[in-house]
PDB file of C-alpha atoms in Angstrom:
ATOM      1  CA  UNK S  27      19.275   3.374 -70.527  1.00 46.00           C
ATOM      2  CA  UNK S  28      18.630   4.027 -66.816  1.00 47.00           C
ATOM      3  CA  UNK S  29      15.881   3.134 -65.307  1.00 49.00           C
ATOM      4  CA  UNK S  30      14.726   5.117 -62.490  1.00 48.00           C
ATOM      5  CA  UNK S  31      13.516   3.604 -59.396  1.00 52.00           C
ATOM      6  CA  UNK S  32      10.259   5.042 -57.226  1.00 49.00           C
ATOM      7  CA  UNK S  33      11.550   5.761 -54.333  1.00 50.00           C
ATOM      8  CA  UNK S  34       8.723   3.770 -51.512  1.00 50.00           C
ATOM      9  CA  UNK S  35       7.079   7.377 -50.373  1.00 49.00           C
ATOM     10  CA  UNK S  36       6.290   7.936 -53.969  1.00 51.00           C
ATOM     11  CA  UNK S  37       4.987   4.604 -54.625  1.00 41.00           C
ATOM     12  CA  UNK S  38       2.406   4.795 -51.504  1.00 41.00           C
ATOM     13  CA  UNK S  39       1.381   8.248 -52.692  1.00 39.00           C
ATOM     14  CA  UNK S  40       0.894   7.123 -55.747  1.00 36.00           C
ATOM     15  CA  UNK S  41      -1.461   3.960 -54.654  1.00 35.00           C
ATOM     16  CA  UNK S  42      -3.181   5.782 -52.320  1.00 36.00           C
ATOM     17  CA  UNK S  43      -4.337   8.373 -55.608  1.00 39.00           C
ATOM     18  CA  UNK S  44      -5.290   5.262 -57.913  1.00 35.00           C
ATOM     19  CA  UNK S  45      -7.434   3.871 -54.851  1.00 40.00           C
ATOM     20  CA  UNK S  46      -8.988   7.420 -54.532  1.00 38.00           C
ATOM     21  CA  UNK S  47      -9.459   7.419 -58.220  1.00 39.00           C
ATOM     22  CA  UNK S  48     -11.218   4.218 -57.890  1.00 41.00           C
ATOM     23  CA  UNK S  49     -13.147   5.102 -55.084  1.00 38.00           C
ATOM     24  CA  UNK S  50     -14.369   8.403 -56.552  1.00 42.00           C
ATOM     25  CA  UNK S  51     -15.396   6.634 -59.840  1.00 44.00           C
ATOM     26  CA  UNK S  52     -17.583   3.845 -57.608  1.00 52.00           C
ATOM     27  CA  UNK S  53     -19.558   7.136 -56.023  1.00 50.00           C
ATOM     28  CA  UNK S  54     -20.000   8.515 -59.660  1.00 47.00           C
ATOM     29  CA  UNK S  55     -21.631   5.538 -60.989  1.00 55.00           C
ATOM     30  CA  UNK S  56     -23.451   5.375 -57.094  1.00 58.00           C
ATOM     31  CA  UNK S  57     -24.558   8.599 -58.004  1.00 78.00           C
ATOM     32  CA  UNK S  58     -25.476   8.104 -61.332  1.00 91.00           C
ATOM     33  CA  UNK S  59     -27.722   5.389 -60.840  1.00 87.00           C
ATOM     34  CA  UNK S  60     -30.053   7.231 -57.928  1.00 90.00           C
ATOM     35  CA  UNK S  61     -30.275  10.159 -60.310  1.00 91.00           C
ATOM     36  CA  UNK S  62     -31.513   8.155 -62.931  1.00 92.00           C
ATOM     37  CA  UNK S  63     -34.003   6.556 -60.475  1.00 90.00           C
ATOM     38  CA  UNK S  64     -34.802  10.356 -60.002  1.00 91.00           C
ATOM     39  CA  UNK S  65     -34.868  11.111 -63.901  1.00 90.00           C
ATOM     40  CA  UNK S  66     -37.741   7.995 -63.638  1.00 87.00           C
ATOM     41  CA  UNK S  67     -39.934   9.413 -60.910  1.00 91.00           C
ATOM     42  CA  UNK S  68     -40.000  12.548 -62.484  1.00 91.00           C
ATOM     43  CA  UNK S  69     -40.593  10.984 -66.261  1.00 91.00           C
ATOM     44  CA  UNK S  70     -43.485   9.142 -64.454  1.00 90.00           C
ATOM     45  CA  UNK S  71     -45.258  11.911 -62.729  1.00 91.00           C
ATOM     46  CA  UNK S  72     -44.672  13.747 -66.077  1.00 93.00           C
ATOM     47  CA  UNK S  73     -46.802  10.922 -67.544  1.00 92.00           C
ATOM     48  CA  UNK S  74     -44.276   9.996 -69.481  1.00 94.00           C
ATOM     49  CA  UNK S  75     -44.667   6.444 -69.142  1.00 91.00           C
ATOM     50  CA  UNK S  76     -42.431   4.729 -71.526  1.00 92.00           C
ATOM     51  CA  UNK S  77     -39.394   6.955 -71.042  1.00 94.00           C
ATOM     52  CA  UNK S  78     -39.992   6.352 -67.168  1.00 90.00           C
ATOM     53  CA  UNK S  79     -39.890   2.859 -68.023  1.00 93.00           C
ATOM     54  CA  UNK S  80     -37.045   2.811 -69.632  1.00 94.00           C
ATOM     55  CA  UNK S  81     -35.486   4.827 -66.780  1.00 93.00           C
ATOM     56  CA  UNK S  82     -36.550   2.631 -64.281  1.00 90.00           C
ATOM     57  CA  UNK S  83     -34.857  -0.387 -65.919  1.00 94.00           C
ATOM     58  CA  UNK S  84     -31.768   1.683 -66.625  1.00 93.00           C
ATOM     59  CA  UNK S  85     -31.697   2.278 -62.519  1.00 91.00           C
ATOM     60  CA  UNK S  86     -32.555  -1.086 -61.538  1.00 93.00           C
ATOM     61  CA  UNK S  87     -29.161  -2.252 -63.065  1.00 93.00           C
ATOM     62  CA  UNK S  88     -27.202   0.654 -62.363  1.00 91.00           C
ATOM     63  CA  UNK S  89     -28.433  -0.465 -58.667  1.00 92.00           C
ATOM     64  CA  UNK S  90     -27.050  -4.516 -58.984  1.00 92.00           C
ATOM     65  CA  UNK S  91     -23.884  -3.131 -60.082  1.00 91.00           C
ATOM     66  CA  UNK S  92     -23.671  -0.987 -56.624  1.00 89.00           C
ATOM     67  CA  UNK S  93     -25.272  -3.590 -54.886  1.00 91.00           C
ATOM     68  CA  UNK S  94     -28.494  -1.483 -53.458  1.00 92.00           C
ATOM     69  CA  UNK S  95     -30.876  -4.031 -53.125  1.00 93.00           C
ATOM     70  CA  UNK S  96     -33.616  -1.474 -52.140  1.00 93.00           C
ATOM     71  CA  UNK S  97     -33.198   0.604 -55.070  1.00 92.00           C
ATOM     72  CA  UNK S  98     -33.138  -2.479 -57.624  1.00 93.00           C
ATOM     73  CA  UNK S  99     -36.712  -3.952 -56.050  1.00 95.00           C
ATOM     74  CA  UNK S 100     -38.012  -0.286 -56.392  1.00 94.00           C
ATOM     75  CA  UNK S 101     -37.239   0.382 -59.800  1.00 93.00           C
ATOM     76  CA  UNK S 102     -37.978  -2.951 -60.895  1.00 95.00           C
ATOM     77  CA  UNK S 103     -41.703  -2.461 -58.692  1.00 95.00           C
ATOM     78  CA  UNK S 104     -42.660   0.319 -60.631  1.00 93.00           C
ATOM     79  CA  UNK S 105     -41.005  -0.755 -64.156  1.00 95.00           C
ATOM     80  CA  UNK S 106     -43.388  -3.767 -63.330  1.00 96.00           C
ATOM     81  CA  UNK S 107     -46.233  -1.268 -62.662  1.00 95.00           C
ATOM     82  CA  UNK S 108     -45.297   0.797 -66.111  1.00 95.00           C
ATOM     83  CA  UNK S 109     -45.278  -2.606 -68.287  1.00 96.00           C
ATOM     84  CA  UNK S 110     -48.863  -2.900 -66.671  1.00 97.00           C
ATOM     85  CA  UNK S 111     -50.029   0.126 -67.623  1.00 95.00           C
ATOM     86  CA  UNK S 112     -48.643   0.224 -71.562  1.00 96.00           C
ATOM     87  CA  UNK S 113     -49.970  -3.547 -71.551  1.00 97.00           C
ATOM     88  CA  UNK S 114     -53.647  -2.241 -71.030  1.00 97.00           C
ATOM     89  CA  UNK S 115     -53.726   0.449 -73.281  1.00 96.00           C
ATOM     90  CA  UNK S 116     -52.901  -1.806 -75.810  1.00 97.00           C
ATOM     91  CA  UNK S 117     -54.983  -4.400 -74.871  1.00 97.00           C
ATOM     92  CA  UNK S 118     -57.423  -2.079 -75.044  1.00 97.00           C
ATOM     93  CA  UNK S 119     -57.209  -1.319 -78.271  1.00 97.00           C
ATOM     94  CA  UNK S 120     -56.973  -5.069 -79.258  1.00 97.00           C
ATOM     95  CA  UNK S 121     -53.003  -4.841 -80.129  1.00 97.00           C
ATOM     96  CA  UNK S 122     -52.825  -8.209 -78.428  1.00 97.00           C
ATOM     97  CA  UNK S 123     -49.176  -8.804 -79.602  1.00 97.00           C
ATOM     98  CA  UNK S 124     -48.079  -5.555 -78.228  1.00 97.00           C
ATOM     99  CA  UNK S 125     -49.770  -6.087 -74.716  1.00 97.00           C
ATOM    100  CA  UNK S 126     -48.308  -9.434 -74.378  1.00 98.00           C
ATOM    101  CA  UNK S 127     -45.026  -8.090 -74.858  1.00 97.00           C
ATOM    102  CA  UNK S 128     -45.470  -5.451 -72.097  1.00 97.00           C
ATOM    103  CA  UNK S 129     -46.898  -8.282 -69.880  1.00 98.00           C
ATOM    104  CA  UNK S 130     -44.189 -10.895 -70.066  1.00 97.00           C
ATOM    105  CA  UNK S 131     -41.638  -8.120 -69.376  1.00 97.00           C
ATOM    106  CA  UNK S 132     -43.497  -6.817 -66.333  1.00 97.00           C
ATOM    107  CA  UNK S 133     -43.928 -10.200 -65.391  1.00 96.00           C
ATOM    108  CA  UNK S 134     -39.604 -11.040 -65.688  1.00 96.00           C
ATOM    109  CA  UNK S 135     -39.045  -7.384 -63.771  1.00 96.00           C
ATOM    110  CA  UNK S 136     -41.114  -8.206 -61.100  1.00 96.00           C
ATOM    111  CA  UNK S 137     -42.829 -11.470 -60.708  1.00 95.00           C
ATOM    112  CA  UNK S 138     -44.568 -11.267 -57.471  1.00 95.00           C
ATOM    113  CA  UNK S 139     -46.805  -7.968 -59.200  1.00 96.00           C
ATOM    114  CA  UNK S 140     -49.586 -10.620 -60.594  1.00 97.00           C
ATOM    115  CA  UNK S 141     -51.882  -7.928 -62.859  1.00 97.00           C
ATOM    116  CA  UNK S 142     -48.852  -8.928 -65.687  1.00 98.00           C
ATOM    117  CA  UNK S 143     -49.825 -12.596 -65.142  1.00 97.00           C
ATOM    118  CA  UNK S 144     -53.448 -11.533 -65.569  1.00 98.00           C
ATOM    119  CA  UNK S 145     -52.551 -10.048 -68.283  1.00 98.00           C
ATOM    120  CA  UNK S 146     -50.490 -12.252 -69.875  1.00 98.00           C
ATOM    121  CA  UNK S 147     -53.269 -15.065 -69.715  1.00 97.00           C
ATOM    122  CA  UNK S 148     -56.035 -12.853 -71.446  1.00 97.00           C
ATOM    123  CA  UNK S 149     -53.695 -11.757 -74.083  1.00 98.00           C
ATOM    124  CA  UNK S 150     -52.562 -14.838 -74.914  1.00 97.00           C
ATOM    125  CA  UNK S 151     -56.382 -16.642 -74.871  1.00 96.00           C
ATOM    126  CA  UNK S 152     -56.640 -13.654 -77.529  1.00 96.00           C
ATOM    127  CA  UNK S 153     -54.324 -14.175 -79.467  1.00 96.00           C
ATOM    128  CA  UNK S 154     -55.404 -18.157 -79.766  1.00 95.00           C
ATOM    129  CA  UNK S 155     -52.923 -19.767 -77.553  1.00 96.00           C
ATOM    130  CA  UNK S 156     -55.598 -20.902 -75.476  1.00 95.00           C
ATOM    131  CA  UNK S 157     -54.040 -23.609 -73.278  1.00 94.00           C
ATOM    132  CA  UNK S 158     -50.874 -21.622 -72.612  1.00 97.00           C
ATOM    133  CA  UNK S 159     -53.059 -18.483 -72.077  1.00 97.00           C
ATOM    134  CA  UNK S 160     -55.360 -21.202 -69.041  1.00 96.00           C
ATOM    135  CA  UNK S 161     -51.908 -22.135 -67.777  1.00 95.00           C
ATOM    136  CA  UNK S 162     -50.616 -18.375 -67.180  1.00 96.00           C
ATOM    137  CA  UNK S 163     -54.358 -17.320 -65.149  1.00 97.00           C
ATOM    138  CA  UNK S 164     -53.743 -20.500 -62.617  1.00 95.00           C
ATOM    139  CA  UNK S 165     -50.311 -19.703 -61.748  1.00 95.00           C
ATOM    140  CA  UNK S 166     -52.133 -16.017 -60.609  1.00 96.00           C
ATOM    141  CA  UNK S 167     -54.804 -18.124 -59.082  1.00 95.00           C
ATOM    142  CA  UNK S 168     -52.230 -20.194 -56.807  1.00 93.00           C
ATOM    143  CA  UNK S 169     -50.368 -17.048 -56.518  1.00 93.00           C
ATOM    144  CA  UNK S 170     -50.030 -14.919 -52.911  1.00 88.00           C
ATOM    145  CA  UNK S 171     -50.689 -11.636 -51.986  1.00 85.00           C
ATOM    146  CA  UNK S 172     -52.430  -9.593 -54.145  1.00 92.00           C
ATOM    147  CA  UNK S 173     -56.702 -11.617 -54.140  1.00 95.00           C
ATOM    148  CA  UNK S 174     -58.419  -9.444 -55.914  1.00 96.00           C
ATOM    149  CA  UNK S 175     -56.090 -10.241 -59.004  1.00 97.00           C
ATOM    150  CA  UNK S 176     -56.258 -13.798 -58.329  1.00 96.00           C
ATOM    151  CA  UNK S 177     -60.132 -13.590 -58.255  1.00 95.00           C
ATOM    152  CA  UNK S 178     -60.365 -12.061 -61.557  1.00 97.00           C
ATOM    153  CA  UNK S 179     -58.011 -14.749 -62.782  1.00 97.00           C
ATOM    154  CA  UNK S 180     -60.461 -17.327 -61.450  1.00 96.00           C
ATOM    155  CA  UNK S 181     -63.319 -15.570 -62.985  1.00 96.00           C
ATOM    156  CA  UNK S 182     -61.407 -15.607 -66.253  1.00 96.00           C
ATOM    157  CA  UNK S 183     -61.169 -19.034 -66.588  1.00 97.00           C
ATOM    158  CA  UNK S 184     -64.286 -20.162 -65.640  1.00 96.00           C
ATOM    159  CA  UNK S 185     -66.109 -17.832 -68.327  1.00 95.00           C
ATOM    160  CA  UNK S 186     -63.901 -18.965 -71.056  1.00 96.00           C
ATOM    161  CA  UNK S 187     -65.845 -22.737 -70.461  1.00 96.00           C
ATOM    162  CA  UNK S 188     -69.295 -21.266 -69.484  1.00 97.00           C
ATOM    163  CA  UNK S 189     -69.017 -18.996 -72.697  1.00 96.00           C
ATOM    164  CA  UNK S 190     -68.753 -22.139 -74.834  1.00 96.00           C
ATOM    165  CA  UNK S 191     -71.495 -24.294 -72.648  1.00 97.00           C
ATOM    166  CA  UNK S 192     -73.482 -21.358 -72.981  1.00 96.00           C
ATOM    167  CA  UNK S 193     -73.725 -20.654 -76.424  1.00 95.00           C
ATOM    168  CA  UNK S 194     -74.430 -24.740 -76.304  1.00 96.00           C
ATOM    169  CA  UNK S 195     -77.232 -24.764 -74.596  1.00 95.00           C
ATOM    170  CA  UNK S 196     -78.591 -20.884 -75.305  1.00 92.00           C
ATOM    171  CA  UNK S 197     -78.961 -22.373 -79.050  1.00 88.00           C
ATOM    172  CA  UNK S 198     -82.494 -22.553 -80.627  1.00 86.00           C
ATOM    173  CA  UNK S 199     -83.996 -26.184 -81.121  1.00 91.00           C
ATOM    174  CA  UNK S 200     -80.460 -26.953 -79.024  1.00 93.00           C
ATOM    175  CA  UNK S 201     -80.020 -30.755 -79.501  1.00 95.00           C
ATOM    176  CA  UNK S 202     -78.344 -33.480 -77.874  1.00 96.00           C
ATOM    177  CA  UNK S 203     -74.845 -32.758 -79.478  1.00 96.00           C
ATOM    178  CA  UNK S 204     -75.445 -29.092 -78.443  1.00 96.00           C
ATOM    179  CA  UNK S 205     -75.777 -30.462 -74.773  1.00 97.00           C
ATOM    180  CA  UNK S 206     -72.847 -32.698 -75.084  1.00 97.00           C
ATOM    181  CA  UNK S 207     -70.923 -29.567 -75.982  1.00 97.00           C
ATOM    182  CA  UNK S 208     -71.685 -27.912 -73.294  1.00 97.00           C
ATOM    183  CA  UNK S 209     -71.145 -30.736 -70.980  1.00 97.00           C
ATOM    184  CA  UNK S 210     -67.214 -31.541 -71.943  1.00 97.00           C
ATOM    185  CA  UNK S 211     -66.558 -27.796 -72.481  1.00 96.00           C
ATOM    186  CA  UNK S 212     -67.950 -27.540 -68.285  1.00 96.00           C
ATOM    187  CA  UNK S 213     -65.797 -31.290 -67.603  1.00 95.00           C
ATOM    188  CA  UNK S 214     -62.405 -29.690 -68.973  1.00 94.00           C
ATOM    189  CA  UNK S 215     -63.360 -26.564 -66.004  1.00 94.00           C
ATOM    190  CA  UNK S 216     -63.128 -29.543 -63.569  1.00 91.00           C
ATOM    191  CA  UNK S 217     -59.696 -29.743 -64.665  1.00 90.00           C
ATOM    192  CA  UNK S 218     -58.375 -26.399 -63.324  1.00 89.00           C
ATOM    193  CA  UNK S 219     -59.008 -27.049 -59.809  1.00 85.00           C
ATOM    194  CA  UNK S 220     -61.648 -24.671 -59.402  1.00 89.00           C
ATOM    195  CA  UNK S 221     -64.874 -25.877 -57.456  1.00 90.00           C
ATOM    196  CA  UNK S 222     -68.519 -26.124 -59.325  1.00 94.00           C
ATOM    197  CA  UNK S 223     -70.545 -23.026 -58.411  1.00 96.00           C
ATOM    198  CA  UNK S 224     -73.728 -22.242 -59.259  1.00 97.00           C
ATOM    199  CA  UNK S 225     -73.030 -21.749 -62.769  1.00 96.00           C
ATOM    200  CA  UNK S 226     -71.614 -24.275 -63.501  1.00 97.00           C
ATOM    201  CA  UNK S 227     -74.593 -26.318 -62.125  1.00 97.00           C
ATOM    202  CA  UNK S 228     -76.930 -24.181 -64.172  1.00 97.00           C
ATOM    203  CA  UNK S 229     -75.310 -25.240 -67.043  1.00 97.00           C
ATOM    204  CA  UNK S 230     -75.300 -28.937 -66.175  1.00 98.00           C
ATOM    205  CA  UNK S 231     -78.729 -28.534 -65.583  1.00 98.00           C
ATOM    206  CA  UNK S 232     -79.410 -27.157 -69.149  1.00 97.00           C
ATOM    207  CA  UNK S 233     -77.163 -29.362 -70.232  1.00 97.00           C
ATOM    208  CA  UNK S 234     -78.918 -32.733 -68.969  1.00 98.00           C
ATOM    209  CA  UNK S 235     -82.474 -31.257 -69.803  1.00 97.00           C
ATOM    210  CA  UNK S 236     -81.782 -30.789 -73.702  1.00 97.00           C
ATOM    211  CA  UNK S 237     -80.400 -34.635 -73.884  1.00 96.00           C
ATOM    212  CA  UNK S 238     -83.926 -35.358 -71.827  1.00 96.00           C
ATOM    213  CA  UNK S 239     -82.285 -36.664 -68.434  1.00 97.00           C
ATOM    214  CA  UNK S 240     -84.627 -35.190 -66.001  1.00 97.00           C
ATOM    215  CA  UNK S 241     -83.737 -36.487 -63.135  1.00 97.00           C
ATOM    216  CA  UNK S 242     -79.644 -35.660 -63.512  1.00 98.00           C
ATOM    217  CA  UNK S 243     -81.352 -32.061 -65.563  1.00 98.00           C
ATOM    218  CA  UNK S 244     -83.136 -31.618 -61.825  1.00 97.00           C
ATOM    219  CA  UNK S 245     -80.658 -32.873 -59.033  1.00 98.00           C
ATOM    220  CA  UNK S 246     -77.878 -29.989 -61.028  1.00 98.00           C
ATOM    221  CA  UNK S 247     -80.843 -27.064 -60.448  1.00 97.00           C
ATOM    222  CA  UNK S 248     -80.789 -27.764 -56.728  1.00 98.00           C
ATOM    223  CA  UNK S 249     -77.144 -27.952 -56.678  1.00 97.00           C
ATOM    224  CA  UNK S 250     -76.872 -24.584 -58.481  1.00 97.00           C
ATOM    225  CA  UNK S 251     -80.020 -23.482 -55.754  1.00 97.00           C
ATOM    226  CA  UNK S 252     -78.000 -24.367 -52.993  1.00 96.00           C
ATOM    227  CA  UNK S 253     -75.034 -22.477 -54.036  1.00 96.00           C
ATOM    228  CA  UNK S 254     -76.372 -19.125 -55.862  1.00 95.00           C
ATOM    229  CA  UNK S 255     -75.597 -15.887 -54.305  1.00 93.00           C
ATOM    230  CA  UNK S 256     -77.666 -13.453 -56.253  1.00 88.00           C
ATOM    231  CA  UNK S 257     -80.779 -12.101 -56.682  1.00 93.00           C
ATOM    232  CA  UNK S 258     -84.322 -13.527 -57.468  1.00 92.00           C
ATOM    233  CA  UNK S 259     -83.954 -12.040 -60.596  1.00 93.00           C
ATOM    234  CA  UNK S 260     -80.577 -13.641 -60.913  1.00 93.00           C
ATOM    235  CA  UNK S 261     -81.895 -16.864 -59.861  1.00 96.00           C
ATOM    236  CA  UNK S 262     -84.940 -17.230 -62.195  1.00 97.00           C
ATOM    237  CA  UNK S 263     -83.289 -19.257 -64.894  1.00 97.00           C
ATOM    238  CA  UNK S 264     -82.474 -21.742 -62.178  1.00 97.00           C
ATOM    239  CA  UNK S 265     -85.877 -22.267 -60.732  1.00 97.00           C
ATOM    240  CA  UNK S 266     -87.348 -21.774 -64.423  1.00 97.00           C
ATOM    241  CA  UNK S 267     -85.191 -25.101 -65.748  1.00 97.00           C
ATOM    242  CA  UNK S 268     -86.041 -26.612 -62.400  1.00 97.00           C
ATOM    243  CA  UNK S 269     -89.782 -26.437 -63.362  1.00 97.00           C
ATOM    244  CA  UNK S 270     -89.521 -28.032 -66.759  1.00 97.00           C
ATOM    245  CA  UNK S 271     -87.581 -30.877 -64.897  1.00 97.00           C
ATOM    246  CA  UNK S 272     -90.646 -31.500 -62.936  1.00 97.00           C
ATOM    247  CA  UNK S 273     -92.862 -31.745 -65.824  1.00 97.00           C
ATOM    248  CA  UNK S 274     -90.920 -33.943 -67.422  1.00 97.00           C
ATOM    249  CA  UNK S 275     -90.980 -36.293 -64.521  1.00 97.00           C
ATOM    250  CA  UNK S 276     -94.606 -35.443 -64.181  1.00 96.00           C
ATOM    251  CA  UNK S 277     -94.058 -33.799 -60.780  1.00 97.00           C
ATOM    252  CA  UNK S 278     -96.963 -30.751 -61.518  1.00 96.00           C
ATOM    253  CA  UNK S 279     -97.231 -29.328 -57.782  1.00 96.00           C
ATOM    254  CA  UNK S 280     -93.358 -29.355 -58.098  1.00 97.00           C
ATOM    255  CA  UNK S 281     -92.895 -27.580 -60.824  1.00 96.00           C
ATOM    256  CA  UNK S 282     -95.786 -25.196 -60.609  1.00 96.00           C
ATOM    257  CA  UNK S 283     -93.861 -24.117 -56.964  1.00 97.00           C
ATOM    258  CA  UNK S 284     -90.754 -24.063 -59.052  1.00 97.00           C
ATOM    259  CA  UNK S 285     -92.335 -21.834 -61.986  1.00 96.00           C
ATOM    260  CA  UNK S 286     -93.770 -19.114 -59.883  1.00 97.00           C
ATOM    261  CA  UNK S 287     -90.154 -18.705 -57.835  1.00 97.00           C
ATOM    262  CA  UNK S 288     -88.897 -18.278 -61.512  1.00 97.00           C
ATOM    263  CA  UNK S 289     -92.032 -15.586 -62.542  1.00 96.00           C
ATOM    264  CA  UNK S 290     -89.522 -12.569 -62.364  1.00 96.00           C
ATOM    265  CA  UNK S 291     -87.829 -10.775 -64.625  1.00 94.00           C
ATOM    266  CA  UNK S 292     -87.773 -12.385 -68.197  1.00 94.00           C
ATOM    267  CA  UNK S 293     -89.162 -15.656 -66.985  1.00 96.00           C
ATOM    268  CA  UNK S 294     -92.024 -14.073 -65.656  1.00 96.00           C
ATOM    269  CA  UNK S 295     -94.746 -14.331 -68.650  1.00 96.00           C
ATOM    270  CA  UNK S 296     -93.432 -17.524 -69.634  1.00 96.00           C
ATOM    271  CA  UNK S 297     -93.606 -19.308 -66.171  1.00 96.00           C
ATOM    272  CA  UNK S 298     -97.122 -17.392 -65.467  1.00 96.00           C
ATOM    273  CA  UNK S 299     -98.161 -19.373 -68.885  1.00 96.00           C
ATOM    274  CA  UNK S 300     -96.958 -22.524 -67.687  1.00 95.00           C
ATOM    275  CA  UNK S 301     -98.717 -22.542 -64.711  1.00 96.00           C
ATOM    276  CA  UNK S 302    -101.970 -21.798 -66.150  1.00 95.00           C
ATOM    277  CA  UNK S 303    -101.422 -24.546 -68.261  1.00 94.00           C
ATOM    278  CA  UNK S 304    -100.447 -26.983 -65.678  1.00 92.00           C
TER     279      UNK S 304
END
């Protein structure tokens, strides 16, 4: 059989038309992938949130494969932002599982948006996977950018150990064990990094007064003095466990000062009584 030979004209044509074919198919796909970004913004403003997410992820890939970088962060930003949002509502409605899903994903999208770490850390503390749920909160603690978030994570962990010290101390006829409770529950806060405030003092102070160590019960209610922020009101358990500090060390001038800076609020009748007894 003979075989026929393209002559070189026909062969240029016929590269130039694959390379156009190529060419046109790379501006398809180009094309594709913005419109789908589109399809997401418009899914989202819809309040469509999950089919915007999906979107959104669908785009961010589309966009590696072109090589937009721009388009990729965006899509990824906002699928970040989605995962957020789908992570509350369940949280909300105590589908821990579910919202810890949502968070790790938002977190693997877009790592620098932090509210998935936030999230990530309660969810898991809910779920019982307390250290791991600790661990996730400091990395947004240590994490840039975005305070507020990081705040809230450092609120977070400190009322996970003043919950348990707390309900320690708060206990009636609280003894000694109670206070040691409370006491290694506020040591393992040390462990985070995070400086005492004046709760943590407060609870100290508790703490030390329960296991009768006046002095150590009395030197923690200054600390926790020196650094609260609040109100009177706010500060009346302070001064109040102050005061019984002083009586036990005898000190009655002391701690009648001390008991009528705590006579506000719900100390108020029950310093007013201690001073008339003092």
């Amino acid at each position: 059989m003979k075989r026929t030979r393209m002559k070189p004209a026909s062969l240029v044509l016929l590269l130039v038309a694959l390379a156009f074919t190529a060419f046109s198919a790379e501006q398809a796909s180009a094309q594709e992938y913005k419109e789908t970004y589109n399809a997401a913004l418009e899914a989202a403003k819809a309040k469509d949130f999950a089919g915007a997410l999906e979107l959104f992820k669908e785009a961010a890939i589309g966009a590696d494969n072109a090589e937009d970088s721009d388009i990729a962060r965006r899509a990824r930003y906002v699928a970040a932002q989605l995962e957020n949002r789908l992570g509350n509502a369940a949280y909300k409605a105590e589908q821990y599982d579910v919202a810890l899903a949502h968070y790790s994903s938002g977190s693997d999208l877009y790592a620098e948006f932090i509210k998935n770490g936030y999230g990530e850390g309660q969810a898991l503390i809910k779920i019982g996977r307390i250290d791991d749920g600790l661990a996730e909160l400091v990395k947004v603690v240590k994490a840039p950018g975005d305070r507020k978030t990081s705040l809230a994570a450092e609120t977070a962990i400190r009322q996970h150990f003043y919950f348990q010290a707390s309900s320690a101390v708060s206990k009636s006829n609280a003894i000694s064990r109670d206070a040691d409770r409370a006491i290694t529950a506020l040591n393992q806060l040390t462990q985070y990094e995070l400086a005492p405030d004046a709760d943590f003092h407060y609870y100290m102070a508790e703490a030390h007064r329960i296991k009768g160590d006046a002095e150590t019960s009395l030197s923690s209610a200054d600390e926790a003095l020196g650094l609260h922020q609040g109100t009177r009101t706010d500060k009346a358990k302070i001064w109040y466990v102050k005061a019984q500090a002083h009586v036990a060390l005898r000190q009655t001038d002391a701690a009648k000062e001390a008991f009528t800076n705590a006579a506000v609020g719900a100390y108020k009748q029950s310093a007013e009584d201690w001073i008339s007894r003092l």
